[in-house]
XYZ file of C-alpha atoms in Angstrom:
652
model
C -9.935 117.888 -149.548
C -11.483 115.183 -147.401
C -14.793 115.441 -145.581
C -13.537 113.216 -142.788
C -13.839 114.743 -139.338
C -11.073 112.590 -137.935
C -7.339 112.529 -138.040
C -5.923 109.113 -138.928
C -2.420 108.487 -137.682
C -0.132 105.562 -138.280
C 3.112 104.993 -136.479
C 6.069 103.645 -138.424
C 9.319 102.701 -136.739
C 12.243 103.919 -138.844
C 15.312 102.605 -137.075
C 15.224 104.236 -133.662
C 13.099 107.181 -134.809
C 9.337 107.153 -134.589
C 7.682 109.074 -137.418
C 4.035 109.988 -137.298
C 2.178 110.471 -140.571
C -1.080 112.235 -139.929
C -3.803 112.681 -142.539
C -5.767 115.575 -141.165
C -9.349 116.558 -141.711
C -7.979 118.956 -144.303
C -6.501 116.256 -146.484
C -2.829 116.933 -145.715
C 0.057 114.836 -144.520
C 2.348 116.138 -141.838
C 5.598 114.421 -140.926
C 7.160 115.222 -137.590
C 9.577 113.726 -135.094
C 9.374 113.895 -131.305
C 11.898 115.734 -129.147
C 12.526 118.027 -126.224
C 13.761 121.528 -125.500
C 17.194 121.578 -123.856
C 18.271 123.827 -120.996
C 20.055 126.216 -123.349
C 16.802 126.896 -125.191
C 17.589 124.777 -128.258
C 15.511 121.849 -129.435
C 16.709 118.368 -130.305
C 14.215 118.042 -133.146
C 12.143 120.188 -135.454
C 8.726 119.200 -134.200
C 6.733 116.590 -132.339
C 3.836 114.262 -133.121
C 0.351 115.338 -132.116
C -1.734 112.952 -130.010
C -5.075 111.648 -131.265
C -7.510 114.575 -131.414
C -10.908 115.283 -129.984
C -12.797 115.421 -133.279
C -16.063 117.017 -132.101
C -16.752 120.056 -134.258
C -13.536 119.564 -136.240
C -15.087 120.295 -139.602
C -13.255 121.621 -142.668
C -13.497 125.301 -143.540
C -12.446 126.313 -147.028
C -11.392 129.861 -147.942
C -11.529 131.631 -151.299
C -8.951 134.288 -152.144
C -11.040 137.336 -153.138
C -8.906 140.464 -152.709
C -8.782 141.655 -156.322
C -12.504 141.113 -156.863
C -13.488 143.521 -154.068
C -10.651 146.048 -154.420
C -8.432 144.915 -151.568
C -5.268 143.622 -153.241
C -3.641 146.988 -152.246
C 0.054 146.527 -153.110
C 2.678 147.848 -150.733
C 5.113 147.068 -147.958
C 2.700 145.359 -145.606
C 2.642 145.739 -141.839
C -0.215 145.438 -139.321
C -3.889 145.640 -140.275
C -7.155 146.774 -138.688
C -10.645 145.489 -139.490
C -13.032 148.074 -138.018
C -16.082 150.198 -138.818
C -14.587 153.640 -139.349
C -17.745 155.518 -140.352
C -20.298 153.721 -138.139
C -22.388 152.503 -141.078
C -22.519 148.941 -139.742
C -20.040 147.543 -142.265
C -16.447 146.637 -141.516
C -13.713 148.665 -143.207
C -9.955 148.069 -143.374
C -6.895 150.057 -142.365
C -3.904 148.731 -144.295
C -0.548 149.976 -143.037
C 2.495 150.481 -145.187
C 6.110 150.624 -144.042
C 6.603 153.652 -146.241
C 3.983 155.910 -147.726
C 0.389 156.605 -146.723
C -1.619 153.956 -144.919
C -4.768 152.999 -146.839
C -8.269 153.520 -145.433
C -10.586 151.202 -147.360
C -14.353 151.679 -146.923
C -16.733 148.814 -147.565
C -19.729 149.837 -149.658
C -23.219 148.405 -149.717
C -22.139 146.172 -152.610
C -19.353 144.590 -150.555
C -16.628 146.291 -152.593
C -13.948 148.459 -151.018
C -12.875 151.921 -152.082
C -9.917 154.040 -150.934
C -11.045 156.953 -148.772
C -7.780 158.727 -147.935
C -8.547 161.754 -150.093
C -12.275 161.988 -149.438
C -11.790 161.646 -145.685
C -8.697 163.891 -145.849
C -6.632 161.313 -144.016
C -3.235 162.772 -143.031
C -0.639 162.009 -145.713
C 2.071 161.007 -143.256
C 5.002 159.330 -145.011
C 5.864 157.282 -141.965
C 7.100 153.764 -141.702
C 4.157 152.232 -139.840
C 4.632 148.842 -138.225
C 1.055 148.343 -137.213
C -2.159 150.084 -136.279
C -4.131 150.353 -133.054
C -7.721 151.216 -133.988
C -9.654 152.210 -130.864
C -12.016 154.867 -129.524
C -9.312 156.643 -127.552
C -11.464 159.700 -126.797
C -14.657 157.757 -125.988
C -16.745 159.761 -128.454
C -18.244 156.781 -130.250
C -15.941 156.328 -133.233
C -12.640 154.604 -133.937
C -9.415 156.628 -133.816
C -6.097 155.375 -135.214
C -2.648 155.188 -133.633
C 0.319 154.049 -135.709
C 3.486 152.770 -133.972
C 6.308 153.854 -136.293
C 9.970 153.119 -136.772
C 10.768 149.448 -136.244
C 13.810 148.405 -138.225
C 13.784 151.828 -139.916
C 15.068 153.626 -136.824
C 13.381 156.046 -134.412
C 10.281 157.867 -135.638
C 7.439 159.817 -134.083
C 4.214 157.842 -133.880
C 1.029 159.139 -135.505
C -2.330 159.776 -133.800
C -5.359 160.283 -136.053
C -8.654 161.487 -134.553
C -11.819 160.254 -136.233
C -14.098 163.233 -136.929
C -16.126 161.607 -139.698
C -19.361 162.120 -137.765
C -18.580 165.825 -137.236
C -16.562 167.199 -140.151
C -16.285 164.144 -142.396
C -12.518 164.060 -141.909
C -9.755 162.064 -140.265
C -7.605 164.630 -138.438
C -3.916 164.427 -137.588
C -3.932 164.848 -133.804
C -0.304 163.882 -133.212
C 0.760 167.358 -132.139
C -1.973 167.635 -129.494
C -1.865 164.086 -128.127
C 0.746 164.740 -125.448
C 3.418 162.099 -125.016
C 1.682 159.860 -127.560
C 2.763 162.392 -130.177
C 6.321 162.925 -128.956
C 7.380 159.332 -128.364
C 10.516 158.982 -130.513
C 11.556 155.338 -130.719
C 11.975 152.405 -133.069
C 8.518 151.166 -132.144
C 7.763 147.754 -133.550
C 4.432 146.933 -131.967
C 1.806 147.960 -129.482
C -1.361 147.004 -127.688
C -4.301 148.757 -126.039
C -5.655 148.303 -122.506
C -7.315 150.207 -119.699
C -4.530 149.413 -117.243
C -5.835 151.721 -114.493
C -9.569 150.995 -115.021
C -10.483 154.657 -115.315
C -12.722 154.071 -118.331
C -10.425 155.157 -121.144
C -7.868 153.276 -123.219
C -4.135 153.418 -122.649
C -1.328 152.451 -125.051
C 1.648 150.122 -124.569
C 4.523 150.232 -127.097
C 7.351 147.790 -127.831
C 10.593 149.153 -129.383
C 13.257 147.268 -131.326
C 16.935 147.678 -130.496
C 18.949 149.900 -132.842
C 22.515 151.167 -133.016
C 21.311 154.467 -131.567
C 19.407 152.753 -128.752
C 20.692 149.184 -128.211
C 18.751 148.586 -124.961
C 15.331 150.224 -125.165
C 12.530 149.653 -122.688
C 8.832 149.442 -123.489
C 6.582 152.481 -123.083
C 3.267 152.863 -121.246
C 1.129 155.868 -122.229
C -1.710 156.763 -119.842
C -4.830 158.238 -121.411
C -5.753 161.421 -119.553
C -8.831 162.116 -121.670
C -9.456 164.285 -124.723
C -6.893 162.245 -126.655
C -4.004 163.442 -124.479
C -1.519 160.881 -123.146
C 1.195 160.921 -120.480
C 4.258 158.662 -120.440
C 4.052 156.744 -117.139
C 6.661 154.087 -117.928
C 8.913 154.957 -114.991
C 6.047 155.283 -112.529
C 4.715 151.897 -113.684
C 8.069 150.203 -112.887
C 8.564 149.097 -116.492
C 12.336 149.235 -116.897
C 13.551 145.985 -118.472
C 15.704 146.535 -121.606
C 15.330 144.302 -124.651
C 14.983 143.996 -128.407
C 11.208 143.821 -128.573
C 8.820 142.885 -131.350
C 5.089 142.390 -130.723
C 2.817 142.104 -127.719
C -0.745 141.661 -126.480
C -2.751 142.429 -123.356
C -5.163 140.318 -121.311
C -6.030 139.354 -117.755
C -3.917 136.250 -117.049
C -5.124 135.670 -113.478
C -8.735 136.897 -113.703
C -8.183 139.541 -111.045
C -9.852 142.232 -113.148
C -6.609 143.978 -114.146
C -5.155 143.613 -117.643
C -1.618 142.267 -117.955
C 0.819 142.482 -120.892
C 2.871 139.839 -122.735
C 5.842 140.990 -124.844
C 7.995 139.049 -127.316
C 11.751 139.699 -126.966
C 13.932 138.822 -129.952
C 17.297 138.613 -128.197
C 16.442 137.656 -124.637
C 13.705 136.665 -122.218
C 10.125 137.547 -123.022
C 8.304 139.874 -120.641
C 5.091 139.048 -118.845
C 4.033 142.207 -117.053
C 1.597 141.436 -114.261
C -0.658 144.374 -113.381
C -0.400 144.979 -109.642
C -3.585 147.064 -109.597
C -1.829 150.110 -108.145
C -0.465 151.618 -111.345
C 2.631 149.413 -111.415
C 3.627 146.215 -113.200
C 5.980 143.363 -112.313
C 7.745 141.217 -114.899
C 6.928 137.638 -113.831
C 7.978 135.901 -117.051
C 10.704 133.814 -115.414
C 8.689 132.677 -112.399
C 5.657 132.079 -114.616
C 7.585 129.864 -117.038
C 7.019 132.260 -119.940
C 10.519 133.694 -120.499
C 11.181 131.320 -123.440
C 14.268 133.250 -124.631
C 15.509 134.070 -128.126
C 14.014 134.926 -131.506
C 10.535 135.800 -130.296
C 8.496 137.869 -132.733
C 5.558 138.249 -130.390
C 3.320 136.813 -127.699
C -0.462 136.502 -128.070
C -2.816 135.961 -125.141
C -5.922 133.845 -125.780
C -7.837 130.995 -124.164
C -6.836 128.033 -126.328
C -8.555 125.295 -124.294
C -11.641 127.201 -123.088
C -11.003 126.798 -119.393
C -11.520 130.486 -118.650
C -7.786 131.262 -118.395
C -5.661 133.184 -120.895
C -2.919 131.060 -122.469
C 0.052 132.214 -124.577
C 1.203 131.647 -128.139
C 4.865 132.551 -128.662
C 5.742 133.427 -132.269
C 9.342 132.284 -132.827
C 11.561 133.204 -135.737
C 13.671 130.065 -135.358
C 15.349 128.588 -138.404
C 18.750 127.995 -136.778
C 18.129 126.515 -133.338
C 14.997 124.669 -134.471
C 12.744 125.593 -131.560
C 9.043 125.120 -132.386
C 6.655 127.995 -131.882
C 5.520 128.155 -128.282
C 2.259 127.074 -126.664
C 1.968 127.858 -122.959
C -1.086 126.732 -120.986
C -2.218 128.738 -117.972
C -2.155 126.745 -114.720
C -4.335 129.282 -112.914
C -1.684 130.239 -110.361
C 0.371 132.764 -112.343
C 2.402 129.957 -113.891
C 2.280 128.379 -117.341
C 3.267 124.952 -118.608
C 4.999 124.534 -121.955
C 3.004 122.073 -124.070
C 4.568 122.646 -127.506
C 6.525 119.392 -127.513
C 4.034 116.634 -128.172
C 1.486 119.058 -129.565
C 2.569 118.891 -133.205
C 3.749 122.506 -133.171
C 6.439 123.009 -135.814
C 9.408 125.227 -136.600
C 9.052 128.052 -139.081
C 10.095 131.681 -139.331
C 7.192 133.280 -137.466
C 6.930 136.951 -138.344
C 3.349 137.839 -139.158
C 0.968 136.134 -136.752
C -2.447 136.359 -135.149
C -4.967 134.146 -133.383
C -8.660 133.529 -134.142
C -11.175 130.696 -134.484
C -11.201 130.197 -138.258
C -13.276 126.990 -138.347
C -15.900 127.881 -135.705
C -15.136 124.863 -133.515
C -14.788 127.103 -130.449
C -11.010 126.884 -130.111
C -8.711 129.726 -131.280
C -6.385 128.866 -134.161
C -3.063 130.396 -135.208
C -2.211 132.031 -138.542
C 1.553 132.385 -139.069
C 3.137 134.477 -141.806
C 6.615 133.094 -142.473
C 7.945 135.480 -145.134
C 11.314 137.214 -145.001
C 12.350 140.466 -146.730
C 14.492 138.425 -149.111
C 12.312 135.338 -149.416
C 8.675 134.474 -149.934
C 7.378 131.465 -148.032
C 4.111 129.608 -147.593
C 2.076 130.646 -144.578
C 1.183 128.197 -141.838
C -2.236 127.779 -140.224
C -2.457 125.750 -137.043
C -5.818 124.436 -135.892
C -5.549 124.171 -132.117
C -7.476 121.624 -130.064
C -7.320 120.308 -126.491
C -5.581 116.942 -126.358
C -6.727 113.858 -124.397
C -3.872 114.493 -121.950
C -5.238 117.915 -121.071
C -2.603 119.745 -123.088
C -2.944 121.043 -126.662
C -2.528 119.578 -130.128
C -2.225 121.336 -133.462
C -3.115 120.334 -137.029
C -1.572 122.053 -140.054
C -4.393 123.338 -142.277
C -3.061 126.106 -144.541
C -2.763 124.351 -147.898
C -5.872 122.225 -147.541
C -7.998 125.243 -146.576
C -7.106 127.405 -149.565
C -4.578 129.718 -147.906
C -1.853 128.748 -150.369
C -3.940 129.603 -153.423
C -1.755 132.606 -154.274
C 1.506 130.837 -153.485
C 4.256 131.935 -151.091
C 4.151 135.459 -149.656
C 5.751 137.771 -147.140
C 2.757 137.845 -144.786
C 2.831 140.263 -141.866
C -0.383 141.983 -140.822
C -3.235 139.494 -140.305
C -6.710 140.598 -139.210
C -9.702 138.382 -138.383
C -13.394 139.228 -138.632
C -16.645 138.439 -140.379
C -16.097 140.939 -143.163
C -19.100 139.880 -145.284
C -21.362 139.232 -142.248
C -22.250 135.677 -143.252
C -21.316 134.201 -139.885
C -17.806 132.930 -140.671
C -14.462 134.459 -139.763
C -12.614 135.887 -142.780
C -8.893 136.656 -142.915
C -7.163 139.688 -144.416
C -3.403 139.363 -144.914
C -1.177 142.401 -145.438
C 1.839 141.195 -147.433
C 5.215 142.682 -148.271
C 8.605 143.296 -146.726
C 9.956 146.609 -145.400
C 10.460 149.542 -147.726
C 14.252 149.414 -147.433
C 13.978 146.200 -149.494
C 12.241 147.800 -152.526
C 11.735 144.481 -154.298
C 9.794 143.076 -151.335
C 6.505 144.892 -152.090
C 3.511 142.601 -152.674
C -0.219 142.565 -153.196
C -2.459 141.523 -150.318
C -4.852 138.635 -149.746
C -8.464 138.500 -148.626
C -9.549 134.988 -147.691
C -13.340 134.750 -147.443
C -14.615 131.738 -145.523
C -16.941 129.464 -147.516
C -18.729 128.227 -144.386
C -19.211 124.867 -142.722
C -21.929 123.266 -140.616
C -20.564 124.425 -137.252
C -22.804 126.669 -135.184
C -21.910 130.221 -134.132
C -23.141 133.463 -132.660
C -21.574 136.928 -132.553
C -21.780 139.818 -130.084
C -20.543 143.399 -130.282
C -20.095 144.862 -126.812
C -20.519 148.566 -126.011
C -19.087 149.902 -122.769
C -20.997 152.459 -120.702
C -19.124 152.660 -117.394
C -16.191 150.839 -119.029
C -14.346 152.145 -122.066
C -16.700 152.361 -125.059
C -14.739 149.743 -127.026
C -15.216 147.292 -124.132
C -11.532 146.309 -124.315
C -10.912 143.752 -121.599
C -14.544 142.589 -121.427
C -14.898 138.812 -121.335
C -17.880 136.892 -122.633
C -18.707 133.305 -121.701
C -21.247 131.667 -124.027
C -22.787 128.567 -122.443
C -24.582 126.183 -124.786
C -27.508 123.946 -123.867
C -25.196 120.945 -123.696
C -23.117 122.734 -121.048
C -20.191 123.642 -123.266
C -18.665 127.065 -122.515
C -16.752 129.170 -125.037
C -14.797 132.197 -123.749
C -13.893 135.261 -125.768
C -12.178 138.487 -124.632
C -12.341 141.837 -126.420
C -8.776 142.832 -127.307
C -7.116 145.475 -129.504
C -3.505 145.161 -130.651
C -2.337 141.560 -131.036
C -0.187 139.554 -133.391
C 1.818 141.794 -135.746
C 0.185 144.890 -134.212
C -3.245 144.107 -135.687
C -6.729 145.176 -134.698
C -9.356 142.481 -135.271
C -13.048 143.130 -135.880
C -14.795 144.367 -132.714
C -17.212 141.436 -132.462
C -16.802 138.559 -130.037
C -17.336 135.643 -132.421
C -18.283 132.427 -130.625
C -17.674 129.328 -132.712
C -19.860 126.646 -131.139
C -18.958 123.516 -133.081
C -21.798 121.010 -132.809
C -23.563 122.784 -129.906
C -26.991 124.164 -130.809
C -30.017 125.844 -129.238
C -30.602 128.984 -127.185
C -27.690 129.834 -124.936
C -26.672 131.730 -121.835
C -24.219 134.617 -122.143
C -22.309 135.930 -119.135
C -20.348 139.164 -119.586
C -17.714 140.490 -117.189
C -16.944 144.127 -117.946
C -13.659 145.960 -117.220
C -15.546 148.106 -114.694
C -16.288 144.972 -112.653
C -19.980 145.013 -113.571
C -21.535 141.738 -114.716
C -24.620 140.824 -116.723
C -26.345 137.674 -117.915
C -28.653 136.994 -120.853
C -30.694 133.794 -121.155
C -32.061 132.506 -124.441
C -29.287 134.065 -126.482
C -29.933 133.290 -130.176
C -27.651 131.303 -132.460
C -26.404 132.383 -135.894
C -27.070 136.082 -135.376
C -24.987 139.228 -134.932
C -26.060 141.056 -131.768
C -25.212 144.265 -129.916
C -25.060 144.450 -126.124
C -24.566 147.474 -123.925
C -23.006 147.350 -120.490
C -26.103 146.991 -118.303
C -26.047 146.930 -114.512
C -26.916 148.823 -111.338
C -24.852 149.975 -108.356
C -25.875 151.774 -105.168
C -24.516 154.777 -103.304
C -25.429 155.552 -99.712
C -26.497 153.687 -96.569
C -29.974 152.133 -96.697
C -32.100 153.032 -93.684
C -35.764 152.405 -92.957
C -37.717 155.014 -94.921
C -34.483 156.588 -96.185
C -33.142 157.146 -99.687
C -30.184 155.759 -101.591
C -28.957 156.558 -105.088
C -28.935 153.785 -107.672
C -26.517 154.244 -110.580
C -28.028 152.689 -113.704
C -26.061 151.705 -116.817
C -27.734 150.477 -119.973
C -28.673 151.128 -123.607
C -28.726 154.859 -124.408
C -32.269 156.256 -124.314
C -33.652 153.029 -122.886
C -35.788 152.674 -119.764
C -35.220 151.307 -116.275
C -37.686 149.830 -113.792
C -36.403 149.102 -110.285
C -38.012 146.374 -108.180
C -37.327 144.895 -104.764
C -38.199 141.910 -102.630
C -37.443 140.385 -99.230
C -36.554 136.799 -100.116
C -33.286 136.208 -101.942
C -33.343 133.619 -104.708
C -31.853 132.759 -108.089
C -34.629 132.081 -110.561
C -33.915 131.683 -114.263
C -36.601 133.250 -116.423
C -36.042 132.353 -120.081
C -39.022 134.468 -121.145
C -37.603 137.611 -119.561
C -34.139 136.487 -120.657
C -32.451 136.843 -117.293
C -32.128 135.744 -113.680
C -34.304 137.102 -110.877
C -32.245 137.506 -107.725
C -35.298 137.505 -105.448
C -38.427 135.443 -105.012
C -41.987 136.718 -105.319
C -43.625 138.934 -104.254
C -41.638 141.645 -106.054
C -42.554 145.319 -105.774
C -41.957 147.422 -108.900
C -41.187 151.151 -109.011
C -42.095 153.585 -111.784
C -40.352 153.225 -115.154
C -37.822 155.991 -115.841
C -35.816 156.988 -118.940
C -32.096 156.331 -119.340
C -30.147 159.250 -120.753
C -28.382 159.442 -124.134
C -25.079 158.524 -122.488
C -26.523 155.245 -121.211
C -26.614 156.349 -117.579
C -29.118 157.675 -115.091
C -29.146 158.066 -111.312
C -32.370 156.928 -109.652
C -33.480 157.629 -106.090
C -34.757 154.537 -104.312
C -36.721 154.888 -101.081
C -36.419 152.012 -98.649
C -39.908 150.970 -97.414
C -40.855 152.601 -94.114
C -41.191 149.267 -92.324
C -39.536 148.968 -88.881
C -39.275 145.220 -89.475
C -36.627 145.833 -92.130
C -34.166 147.290 -89.626
C -31.235 144.889 -89.249
C -32.464 142.795 -92.177
C -31.766 142.613 -95.906
C -33.701 143.941 -98.863
C -32.967 142.792 -102.405
C -32.959 145.266 -105.281
C -32.815 144.656 -109.032
C -33.830 146.371 -112.276
C -35.380 145.580 -115.634
C -33.761 147.467 -118.504
C -35.500 147.839 -121.854
C -33.985 149.204 -125.064
C -36.563 151.345 -126.836
C -34.714 150.912 -130.151
C -35.064 147.141 -130.022
C -31.333 146.543 -130.479
C -30.834 144.863 -127.115
C -33.316 142.425 -125.569
C -34.902 143.107 -122.195
C -32.248 142.727 -119.527
C -32.559 141.801 -115.872
C -29.591 143.414 -114.154
C -27.411 142.162 -111.367
C -29.035 142.185 -107.947
C -28.050 144.358 -104.988
C -28.176 143.206 -101.388
C -29.142 146.118 -99.118
C -28.287 145.734 -95.432
C -30.935 148.009 -93.956
C -29.896 149.995 -90.895
């Protein structure tokens, strides 16, 4: 491995073909040839040469394969994976799905080793053929429930809902029979994702079925969460009716309108890009958006690859025959995308397992691709993604030089990202193995622990109060002192139906110093923290105020307060609007001095309280504005003092 932070390229003319040999920062050589995608969807060449990279923060990150040493080699027929804290002890656990047989719940102990908990936690022994796992707090009670999309290539099966009652009875309870349409959905479900599509504060489920002989033209399914872990199938009402042979999907807000959209990979036809209309319905805009990209798509993942604040798309393509590279689609900001794969260095491989995460902490999401087949093991591919000088994207192959090939070729499917050992670097768990109907395709799994590099980072776990408790759909923007902004969005269900660790991990590259964090919550509430620390794991609760009622001179309005459970709130007001950064208080005052403070009041255990605010009895305020804000303090010390958003009161 080289310590060089640059990529040295030399161009050699071989007849009429230009071949680029690139020695990457990971000590590898990649040979590619340029080409284009034809109108019929085929490519003239296998790949294309990457342009010279922006090398800032492009530092090597080595990984050590450690599964057996901590009890996570877990042999089986690997599908999707979840990296979550099941028992709320502050340590990340793993849910390892199996295409036949019980799915493994692996608890991380204080010593960093993992132990199977199926029997102790009385996890339902469902002999399903899981194709992934959606780990989310579906009932908003503060712990992570599990939903397994089942069937896939195995044919129609009922999905499985497991309620987490570890904090009550110490058990994981099979809630399939009482979960409404979530427990009666009979389909060959291949994948799924989680979103609060109607912004009612609880998490809904979207499922993607594969075509079978029994159902050759299935449509996707949208399950609305009605509370108490009961779901209703609203597919028809949501105008989701396009048939296909679907694989995997992800959800995210592609146009920053506050409503989560859905991207779906279609294996035998056009992909789907369901735009959320905000009225309970969706419209497939894949064709007009330039995201249809037909044929052999094993999934679509939404992420912001160039940190411009817009969600881009990675298209996982299983393309050995037509030689179409995996897709990279950049968001133009107008509900259209431009295809930048040709010229990026993106290559052709059989993309099955896949997921996206920043594995080298340079601030740009990278792509892990599992290329195994039921009949054949293959080496995985890891693409470091960077913005190119042209404003598009470039990719560097990094798998072998980073240690990901230490165990040789595999059949990699489920891939989960997260800082499993809490040392500040993103680790990777890979669930290997083919489907159970190929008995010889079982494999042991891989845990790749990151060895660290000199890039900076910080990590935030968001807790919704008005929004869903998992904060799915919340977007954080970390702004460094040098002005660089890194965006991260809280998502559940991406890649091969994986659930990544709940933390927003901000790789910061070479940026250092105290930072500013802006959070936009699914509820529409916003908050800002100044002086955010580097190289720490932090927790933040949704913290804001909103008003109800018409402000009149001497009259009362109600102020809805959201913040850390059992914290305190102090309202204050002023008459001169301003925007004053206060790095000592850690926030922004929305009014100038003088400021008049009210009495400090407690916030309830749910993180909410309604406060009565009396407008000053000053006739001079009539027809003018008064500015209201609050200081929120967490009595447990978990969250720093927070200055909320400001309210502008038009006094009658």
